[in-house]
mmCIF file of C-alpha atoms in Angstrom:
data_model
loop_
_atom_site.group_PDB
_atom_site.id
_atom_site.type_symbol
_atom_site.label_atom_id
_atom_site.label_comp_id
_atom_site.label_asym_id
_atom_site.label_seq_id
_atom_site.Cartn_x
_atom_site.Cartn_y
_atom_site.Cartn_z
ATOM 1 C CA UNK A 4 -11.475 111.066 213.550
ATOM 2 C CA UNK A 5 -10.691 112.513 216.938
ATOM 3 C CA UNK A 6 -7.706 111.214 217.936
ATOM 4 C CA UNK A 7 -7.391 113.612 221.197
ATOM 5 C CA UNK A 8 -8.605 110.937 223.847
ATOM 6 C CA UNK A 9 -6.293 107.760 222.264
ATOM 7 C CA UNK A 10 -9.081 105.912 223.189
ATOM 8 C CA UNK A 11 -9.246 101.753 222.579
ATOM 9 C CA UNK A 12 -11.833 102.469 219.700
ATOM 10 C CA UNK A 13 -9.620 104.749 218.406
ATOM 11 C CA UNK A 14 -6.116 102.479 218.734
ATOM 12 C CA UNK A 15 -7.896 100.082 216.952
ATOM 13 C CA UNK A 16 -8.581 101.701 213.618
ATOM 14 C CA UNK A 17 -6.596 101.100 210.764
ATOM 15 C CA UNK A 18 -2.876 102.492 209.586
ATOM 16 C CA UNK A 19 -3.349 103.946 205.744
ATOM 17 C CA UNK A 20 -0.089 103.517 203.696
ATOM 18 C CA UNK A 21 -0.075 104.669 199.790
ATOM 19 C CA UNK A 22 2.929 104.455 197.301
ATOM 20 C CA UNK A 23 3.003 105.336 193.117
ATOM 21 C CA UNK A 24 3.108 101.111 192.966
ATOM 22 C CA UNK A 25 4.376 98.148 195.200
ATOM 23 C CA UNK A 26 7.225 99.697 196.485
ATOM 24 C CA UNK A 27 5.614 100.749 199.739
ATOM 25 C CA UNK A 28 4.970 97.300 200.453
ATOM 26 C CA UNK A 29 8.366 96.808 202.001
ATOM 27 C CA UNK A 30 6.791 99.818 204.103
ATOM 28 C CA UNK A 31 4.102 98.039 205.129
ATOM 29 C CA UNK A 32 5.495 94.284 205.589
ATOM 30 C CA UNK A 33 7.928 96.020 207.775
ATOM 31 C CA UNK A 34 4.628 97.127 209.730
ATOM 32 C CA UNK A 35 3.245 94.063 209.791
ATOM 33 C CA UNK A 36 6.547 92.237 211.305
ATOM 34 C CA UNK A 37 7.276 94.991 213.862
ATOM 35 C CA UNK A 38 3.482 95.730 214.866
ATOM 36 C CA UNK A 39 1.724 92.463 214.679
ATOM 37 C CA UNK A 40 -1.420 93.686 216.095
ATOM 38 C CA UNK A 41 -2.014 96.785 213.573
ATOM 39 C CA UNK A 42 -4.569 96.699 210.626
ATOM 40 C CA UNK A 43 -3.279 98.074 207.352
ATOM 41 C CA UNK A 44 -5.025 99.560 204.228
ATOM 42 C CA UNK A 45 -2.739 100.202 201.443
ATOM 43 C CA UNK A 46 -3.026 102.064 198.575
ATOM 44 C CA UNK A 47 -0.770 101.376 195.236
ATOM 45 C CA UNK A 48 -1.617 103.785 192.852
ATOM 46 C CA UNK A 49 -0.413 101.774 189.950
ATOM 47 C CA UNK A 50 -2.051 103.688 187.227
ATOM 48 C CA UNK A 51 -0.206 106.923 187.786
ATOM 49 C CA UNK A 52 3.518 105.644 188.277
ATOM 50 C CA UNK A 53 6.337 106.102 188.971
ATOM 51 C CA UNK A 54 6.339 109.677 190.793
ATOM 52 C CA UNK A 55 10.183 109.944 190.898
ATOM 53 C CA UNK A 56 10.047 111.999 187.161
ATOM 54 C CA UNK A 57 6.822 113.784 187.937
ATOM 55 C CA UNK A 58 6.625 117.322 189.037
ATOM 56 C CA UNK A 59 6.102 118.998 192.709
ATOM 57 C CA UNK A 60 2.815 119.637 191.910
ATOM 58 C CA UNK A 61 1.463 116.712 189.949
ATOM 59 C CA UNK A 62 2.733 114.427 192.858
ATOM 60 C CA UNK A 63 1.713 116.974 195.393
ATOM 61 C CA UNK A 64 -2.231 116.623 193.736
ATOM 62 C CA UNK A 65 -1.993 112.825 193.599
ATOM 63 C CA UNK A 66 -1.172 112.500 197.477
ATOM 64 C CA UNK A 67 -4.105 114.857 198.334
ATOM 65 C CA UNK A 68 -6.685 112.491 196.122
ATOM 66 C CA UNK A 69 -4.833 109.308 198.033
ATOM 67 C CA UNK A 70 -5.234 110.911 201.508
ATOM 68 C CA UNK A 71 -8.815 111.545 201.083
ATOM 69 C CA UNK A 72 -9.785 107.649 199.995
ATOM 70 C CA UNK A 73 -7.921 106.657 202.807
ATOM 71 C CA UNK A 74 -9.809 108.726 205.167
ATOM 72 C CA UNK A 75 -12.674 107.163 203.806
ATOM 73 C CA UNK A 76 -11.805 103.704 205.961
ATOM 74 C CA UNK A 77 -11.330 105.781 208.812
ATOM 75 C CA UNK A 78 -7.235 105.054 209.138
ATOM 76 C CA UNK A 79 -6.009 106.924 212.648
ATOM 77 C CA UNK A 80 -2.537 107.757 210.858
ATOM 78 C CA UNK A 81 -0.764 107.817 207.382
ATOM 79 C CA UNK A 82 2.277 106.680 206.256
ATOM 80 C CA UNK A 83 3.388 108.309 203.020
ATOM 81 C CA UNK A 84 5.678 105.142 201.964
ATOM 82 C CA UNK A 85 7.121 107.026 199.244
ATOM 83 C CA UNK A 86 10.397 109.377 199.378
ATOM 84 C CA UNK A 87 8.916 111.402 196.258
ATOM 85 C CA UNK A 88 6.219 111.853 198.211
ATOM 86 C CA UNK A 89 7.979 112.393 201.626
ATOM 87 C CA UNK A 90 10.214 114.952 199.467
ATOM 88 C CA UNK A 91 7.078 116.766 197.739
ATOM 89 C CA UNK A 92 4.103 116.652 199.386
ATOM 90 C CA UNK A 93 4.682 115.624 203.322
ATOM 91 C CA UNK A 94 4.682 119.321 204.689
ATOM 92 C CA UNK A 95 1.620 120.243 202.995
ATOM 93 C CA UNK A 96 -0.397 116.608 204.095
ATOM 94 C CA UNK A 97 1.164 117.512 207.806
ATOM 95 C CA UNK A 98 -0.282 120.975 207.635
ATOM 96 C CA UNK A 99 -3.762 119.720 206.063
ATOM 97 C CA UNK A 100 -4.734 116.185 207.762
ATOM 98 C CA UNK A 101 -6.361 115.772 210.914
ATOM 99 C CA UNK A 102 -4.648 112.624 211.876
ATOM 100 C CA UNK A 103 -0.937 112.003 212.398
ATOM 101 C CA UNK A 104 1.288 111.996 208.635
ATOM 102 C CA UNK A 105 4.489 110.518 208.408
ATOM 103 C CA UNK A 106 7.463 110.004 205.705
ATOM 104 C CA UNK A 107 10.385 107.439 205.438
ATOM 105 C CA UNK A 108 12.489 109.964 204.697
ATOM 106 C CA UNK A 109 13.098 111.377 207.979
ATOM 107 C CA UNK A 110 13.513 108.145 209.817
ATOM 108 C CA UNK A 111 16.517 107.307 206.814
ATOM 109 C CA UNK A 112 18.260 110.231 207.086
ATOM 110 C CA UNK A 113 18.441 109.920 211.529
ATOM 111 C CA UNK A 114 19.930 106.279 210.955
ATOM 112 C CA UNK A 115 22.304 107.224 208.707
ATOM 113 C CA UNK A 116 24.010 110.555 210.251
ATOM 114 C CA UNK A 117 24.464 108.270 213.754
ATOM 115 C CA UNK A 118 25.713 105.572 211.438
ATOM 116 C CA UNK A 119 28.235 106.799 209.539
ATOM 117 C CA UNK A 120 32.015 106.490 211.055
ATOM 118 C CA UNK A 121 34.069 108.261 208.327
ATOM 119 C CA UNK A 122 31.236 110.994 207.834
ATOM 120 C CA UNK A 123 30.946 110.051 204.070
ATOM 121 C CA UNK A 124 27.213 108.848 203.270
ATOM 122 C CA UNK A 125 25.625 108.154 200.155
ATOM 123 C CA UNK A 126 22.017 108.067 199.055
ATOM 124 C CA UNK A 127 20.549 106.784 196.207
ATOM 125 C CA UNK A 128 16.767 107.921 195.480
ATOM 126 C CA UNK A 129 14.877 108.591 192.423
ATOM 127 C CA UNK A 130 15.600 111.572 190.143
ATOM 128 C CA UNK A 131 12.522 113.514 192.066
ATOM 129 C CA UNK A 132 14.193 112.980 195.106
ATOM 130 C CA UNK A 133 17.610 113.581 194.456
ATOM 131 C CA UNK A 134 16.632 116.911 192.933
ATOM 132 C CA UNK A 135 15.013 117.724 196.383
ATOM 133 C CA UNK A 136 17.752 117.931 198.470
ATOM 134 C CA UNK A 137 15.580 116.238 201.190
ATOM 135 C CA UNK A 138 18.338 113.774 202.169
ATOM 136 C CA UNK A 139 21.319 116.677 202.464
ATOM 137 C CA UNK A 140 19.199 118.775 204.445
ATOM 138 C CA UNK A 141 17.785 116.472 207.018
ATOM 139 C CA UNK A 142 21.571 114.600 206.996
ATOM 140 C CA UNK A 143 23.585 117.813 207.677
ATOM 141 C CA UNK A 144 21.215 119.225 210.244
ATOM 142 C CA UNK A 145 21.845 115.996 212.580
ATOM 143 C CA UNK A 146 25.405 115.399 211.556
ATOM 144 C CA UNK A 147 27.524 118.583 210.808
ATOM 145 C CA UNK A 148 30.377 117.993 208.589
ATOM 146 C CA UNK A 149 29.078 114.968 206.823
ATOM 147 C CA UNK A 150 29.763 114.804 202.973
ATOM 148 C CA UNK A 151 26.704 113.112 201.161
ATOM 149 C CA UNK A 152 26.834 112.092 197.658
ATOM 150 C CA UNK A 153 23.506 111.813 196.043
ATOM 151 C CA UNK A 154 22.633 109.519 192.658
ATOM 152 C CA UNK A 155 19.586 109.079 191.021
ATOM 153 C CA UNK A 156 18.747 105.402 189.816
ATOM 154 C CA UNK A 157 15.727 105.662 187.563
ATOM 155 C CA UNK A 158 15.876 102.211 186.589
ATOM 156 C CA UNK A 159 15.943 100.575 189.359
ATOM 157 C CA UNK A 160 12.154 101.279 190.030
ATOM 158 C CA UNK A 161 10.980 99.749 187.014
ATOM 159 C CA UNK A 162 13.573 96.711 187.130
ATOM 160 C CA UNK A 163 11.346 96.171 190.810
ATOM 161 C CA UNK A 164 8.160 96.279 189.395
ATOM 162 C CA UNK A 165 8.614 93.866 186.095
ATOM 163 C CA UNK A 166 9.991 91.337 188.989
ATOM 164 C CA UNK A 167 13.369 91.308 187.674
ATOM 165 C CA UNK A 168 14.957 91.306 191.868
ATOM 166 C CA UNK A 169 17.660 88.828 190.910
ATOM 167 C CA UNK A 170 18.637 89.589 187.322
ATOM 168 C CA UNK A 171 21.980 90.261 185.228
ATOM 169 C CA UNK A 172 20.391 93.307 183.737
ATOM 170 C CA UNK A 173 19.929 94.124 187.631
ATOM 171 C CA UNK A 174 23.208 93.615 188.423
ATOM 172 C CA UNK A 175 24.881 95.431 185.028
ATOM 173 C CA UNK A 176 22.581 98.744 186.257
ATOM 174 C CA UNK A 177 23.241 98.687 189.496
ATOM 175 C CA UNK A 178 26.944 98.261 188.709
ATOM 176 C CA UNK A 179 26.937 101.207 186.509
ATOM 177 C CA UNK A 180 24.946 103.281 188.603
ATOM 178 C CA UNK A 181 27.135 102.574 192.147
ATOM 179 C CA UNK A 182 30.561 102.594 191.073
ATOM 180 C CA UNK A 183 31.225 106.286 191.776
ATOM 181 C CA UNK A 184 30.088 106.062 195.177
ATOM 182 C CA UNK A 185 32.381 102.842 195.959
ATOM 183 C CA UNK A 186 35.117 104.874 194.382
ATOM 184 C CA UNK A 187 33.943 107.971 197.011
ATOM 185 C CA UNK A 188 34.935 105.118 200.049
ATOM 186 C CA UNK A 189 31.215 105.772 201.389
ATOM 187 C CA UNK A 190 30.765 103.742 204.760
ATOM 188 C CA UNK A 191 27.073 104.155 204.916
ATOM 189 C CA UNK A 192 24.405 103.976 201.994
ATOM 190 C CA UNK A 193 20.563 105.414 202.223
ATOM 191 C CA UNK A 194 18.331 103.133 200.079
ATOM 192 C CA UNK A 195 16.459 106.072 199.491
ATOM 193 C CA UNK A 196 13.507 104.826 197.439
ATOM 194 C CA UNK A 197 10.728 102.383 199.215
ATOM 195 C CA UNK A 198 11.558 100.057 195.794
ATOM 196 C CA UNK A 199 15.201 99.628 196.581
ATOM 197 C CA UNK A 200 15.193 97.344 200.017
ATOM 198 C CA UNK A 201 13.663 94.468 197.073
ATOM 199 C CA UNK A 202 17.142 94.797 195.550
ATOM 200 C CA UNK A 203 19.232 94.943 199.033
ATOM 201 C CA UNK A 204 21.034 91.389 198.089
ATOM 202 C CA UNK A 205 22.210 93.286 194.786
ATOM 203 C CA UNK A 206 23.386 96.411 196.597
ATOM 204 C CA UNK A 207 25.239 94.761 199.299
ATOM 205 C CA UNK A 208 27.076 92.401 197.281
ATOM 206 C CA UNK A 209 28.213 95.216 194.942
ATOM 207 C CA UNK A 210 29.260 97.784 197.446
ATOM 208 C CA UNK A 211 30.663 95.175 200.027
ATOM 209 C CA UNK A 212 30.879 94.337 203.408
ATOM 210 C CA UNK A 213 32.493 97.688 204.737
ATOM 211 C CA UNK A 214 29.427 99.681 203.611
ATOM 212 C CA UNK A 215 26.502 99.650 205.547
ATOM 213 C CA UNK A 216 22.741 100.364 203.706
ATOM 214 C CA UNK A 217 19.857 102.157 205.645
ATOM 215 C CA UNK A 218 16.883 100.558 205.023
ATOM 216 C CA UNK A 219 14.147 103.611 205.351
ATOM 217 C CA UNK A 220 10.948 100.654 205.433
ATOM 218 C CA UNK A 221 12.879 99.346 208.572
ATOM 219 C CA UNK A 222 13.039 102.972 210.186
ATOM 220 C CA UNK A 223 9.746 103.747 209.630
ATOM 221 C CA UNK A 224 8.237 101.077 211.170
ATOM 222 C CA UNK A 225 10.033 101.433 214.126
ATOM 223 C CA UNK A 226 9.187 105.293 214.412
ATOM 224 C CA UNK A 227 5.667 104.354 213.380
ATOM 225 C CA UNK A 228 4.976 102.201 216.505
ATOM 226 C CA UNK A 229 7.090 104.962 218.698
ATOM 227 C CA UNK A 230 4.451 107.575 217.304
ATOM 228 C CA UNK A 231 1.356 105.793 217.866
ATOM 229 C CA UNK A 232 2.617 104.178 221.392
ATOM 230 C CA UNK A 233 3.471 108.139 222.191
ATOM 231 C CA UNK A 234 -0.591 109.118 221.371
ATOM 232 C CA UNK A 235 -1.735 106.085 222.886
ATOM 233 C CA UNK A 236 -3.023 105.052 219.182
ATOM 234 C CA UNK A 237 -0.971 101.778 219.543
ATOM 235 C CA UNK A 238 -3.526 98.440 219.330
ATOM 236 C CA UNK A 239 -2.436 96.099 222.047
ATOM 237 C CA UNK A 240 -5.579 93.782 221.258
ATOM 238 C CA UNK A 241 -4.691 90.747 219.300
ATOM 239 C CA UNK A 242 -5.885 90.287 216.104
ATOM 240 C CA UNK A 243 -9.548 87.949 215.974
ATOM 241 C CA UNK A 244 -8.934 84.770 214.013
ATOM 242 C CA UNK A 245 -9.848 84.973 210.654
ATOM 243 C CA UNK A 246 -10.045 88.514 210.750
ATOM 244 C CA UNK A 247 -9.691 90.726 207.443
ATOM 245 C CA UNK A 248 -6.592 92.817 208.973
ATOM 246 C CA UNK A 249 -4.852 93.756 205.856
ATOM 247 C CA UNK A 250 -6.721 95.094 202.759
ATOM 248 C CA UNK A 251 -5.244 96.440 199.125
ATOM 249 C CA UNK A 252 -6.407 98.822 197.056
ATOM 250 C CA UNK A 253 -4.835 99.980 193.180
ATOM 251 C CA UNK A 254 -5.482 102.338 190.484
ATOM 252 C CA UNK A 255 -5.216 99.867 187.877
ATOM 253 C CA UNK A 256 -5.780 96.091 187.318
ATOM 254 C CA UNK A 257 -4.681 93.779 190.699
ATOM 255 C CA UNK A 258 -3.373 90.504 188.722
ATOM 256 C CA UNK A 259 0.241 91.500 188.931
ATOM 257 C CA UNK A 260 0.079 93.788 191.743
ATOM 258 C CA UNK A 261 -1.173 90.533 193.768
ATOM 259 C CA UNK A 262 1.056 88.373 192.208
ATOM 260 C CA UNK A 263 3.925 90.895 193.208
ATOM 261 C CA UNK A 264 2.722 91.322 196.421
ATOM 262 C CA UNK A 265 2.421 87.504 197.450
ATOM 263 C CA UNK A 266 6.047 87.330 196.310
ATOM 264 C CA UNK A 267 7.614 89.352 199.075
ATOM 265 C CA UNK A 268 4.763 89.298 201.892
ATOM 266 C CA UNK A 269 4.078 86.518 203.458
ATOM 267 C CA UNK A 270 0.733 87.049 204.733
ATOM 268 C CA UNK A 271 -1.632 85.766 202.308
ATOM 269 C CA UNK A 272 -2.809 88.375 200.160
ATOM 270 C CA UNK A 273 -5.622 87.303 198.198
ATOM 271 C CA UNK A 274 -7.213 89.761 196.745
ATOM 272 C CA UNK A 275 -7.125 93.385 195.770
ATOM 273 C CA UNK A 276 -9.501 96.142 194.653
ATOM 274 C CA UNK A 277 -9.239 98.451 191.847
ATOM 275 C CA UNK A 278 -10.361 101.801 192.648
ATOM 276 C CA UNK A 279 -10.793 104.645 190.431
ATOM 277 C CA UNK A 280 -8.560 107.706 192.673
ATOM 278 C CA UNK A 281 -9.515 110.567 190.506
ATOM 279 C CA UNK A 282 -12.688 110.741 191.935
ATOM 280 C CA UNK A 283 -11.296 111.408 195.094
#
């Protein structure tokens, strides 16, 4: 797509946002609340997850074959709605795409450094992540002298996905897992995986009032529609009645990925489409 002119045509083609599974719906409900008048395709590739404990270069190949289906509907910008893949793969599907690529990593770690009042920030990601350094870098380059404490919480992505937002088990693991940082007198937490912002109500509670948690969907969304306003790629057309403005697509069956989905946005998704990725 030619994106040069940011024509009306062009401002009215669809946003593509993937994630390994459902957690990049926060991503894209956040999309949907701040830019009302935006079309969405979103890929899930439920099949294949979760990326956090897969290597640079499995995750790196699975973003490539997710990029090109999306291109397929013609999207005029992605939004990788995964930190794994914001940590892995971004760079190379900046270099490679055609169209405008962005991460929720980035728009985190910005929040957070001008955030913080005691310079003491924690992040909690997915072991992938973690092991990236993403966070640190990005962090320390906008804030010098920060201290950033970084824990992995594997558990919490599957806890998200079997439903299980309000649970004891919930609430025993995310005990377990915090308690270092609350002991560490952190002011200002990075919900560093696109999962996590499901379980906010859980975090909050345990780490109390004094500490404040970045929500990287929020961020995004808000540099999103800064990026696209910037290119002249933002729709300012309202949305036809009736119009099919939001469509899903997964690598394996759609029951509980709609089910899931219907759960935390309220848009009315009714349907979804299996797709098989690895021919892309």
């Amino acid at each position: 797509m030619d994106l040069t002119t940011g024509n009306v045509e062009c401002a009215k083609a669809p946003i593509g946002v993937f994630d390994s599974g459902i957690g990049g719906l926060t991503v894209a409900r956040e999309i949907m609340r701040q830019i009302p008048n935006e079309s969405i395709v979103y890929f899930g590739d439920t099949a294949r997850l979760p990326y956090g404990s897969k290597s640079k270069e499995t995750v790196t190949r699975y973003s490539r074959q997710i990029v090109r289906f999306l291109k397929t509907h013609h999207v005029k910008t992605i939004v990788a709605a995964c930190n794994t893949v914001s940590a892995y793969a971004l760079e190379m599907l900046e270099q490679e795409s055609d169209i405008p690529v962005i991460g929720v990593v980035k728009p985190g770690a910005k929040v957070a450094a001008a955030t913080t009042r005691n310079k003491k920030i924690g992040v909690i990601a997915t072991e992938a992540t973690i092991g990236s350094g993403i966070y640190n870098r990005y962090i320390e380059e906008l804030n010098h002298g920060v201290t950033i404490w970084e824990k992995a919480c594997p558990l919490f992505v599957p806890l998200v996905e079997e439903g299980l937002l309000e649970d004891p088990v919930t609430d025993e693991i995310a005990r377990r897992y915090l308690t270092e940082l609350i002991d560490l007198d952190i002011d200002t937490l990075i919900l560093g995986c696109t999962h996590y912002p499901l379980i906010r109500s859980t975090l909050g509670r345990i780490m109390g009032e004094g500490v404040t948690l970045v929500n990287p969907a929020y961020e995004t969304a808000r540099e999103l529609k800064e990026m696209l306003a910037e290119k002249g790629l933002l729709n300012t057309e309202e949305p036809k009645l009736g119009s099919n403005r939001y469509q899903f697509y997964v690598s394996d069956t759609t029951e509980k990925f709609i089910r899931f989905a219907n759960s935390i946005i309220k848009y009315g998704i009714l349907s979804a489409r299996q797709v098989n990725i690895e021919e892309y």
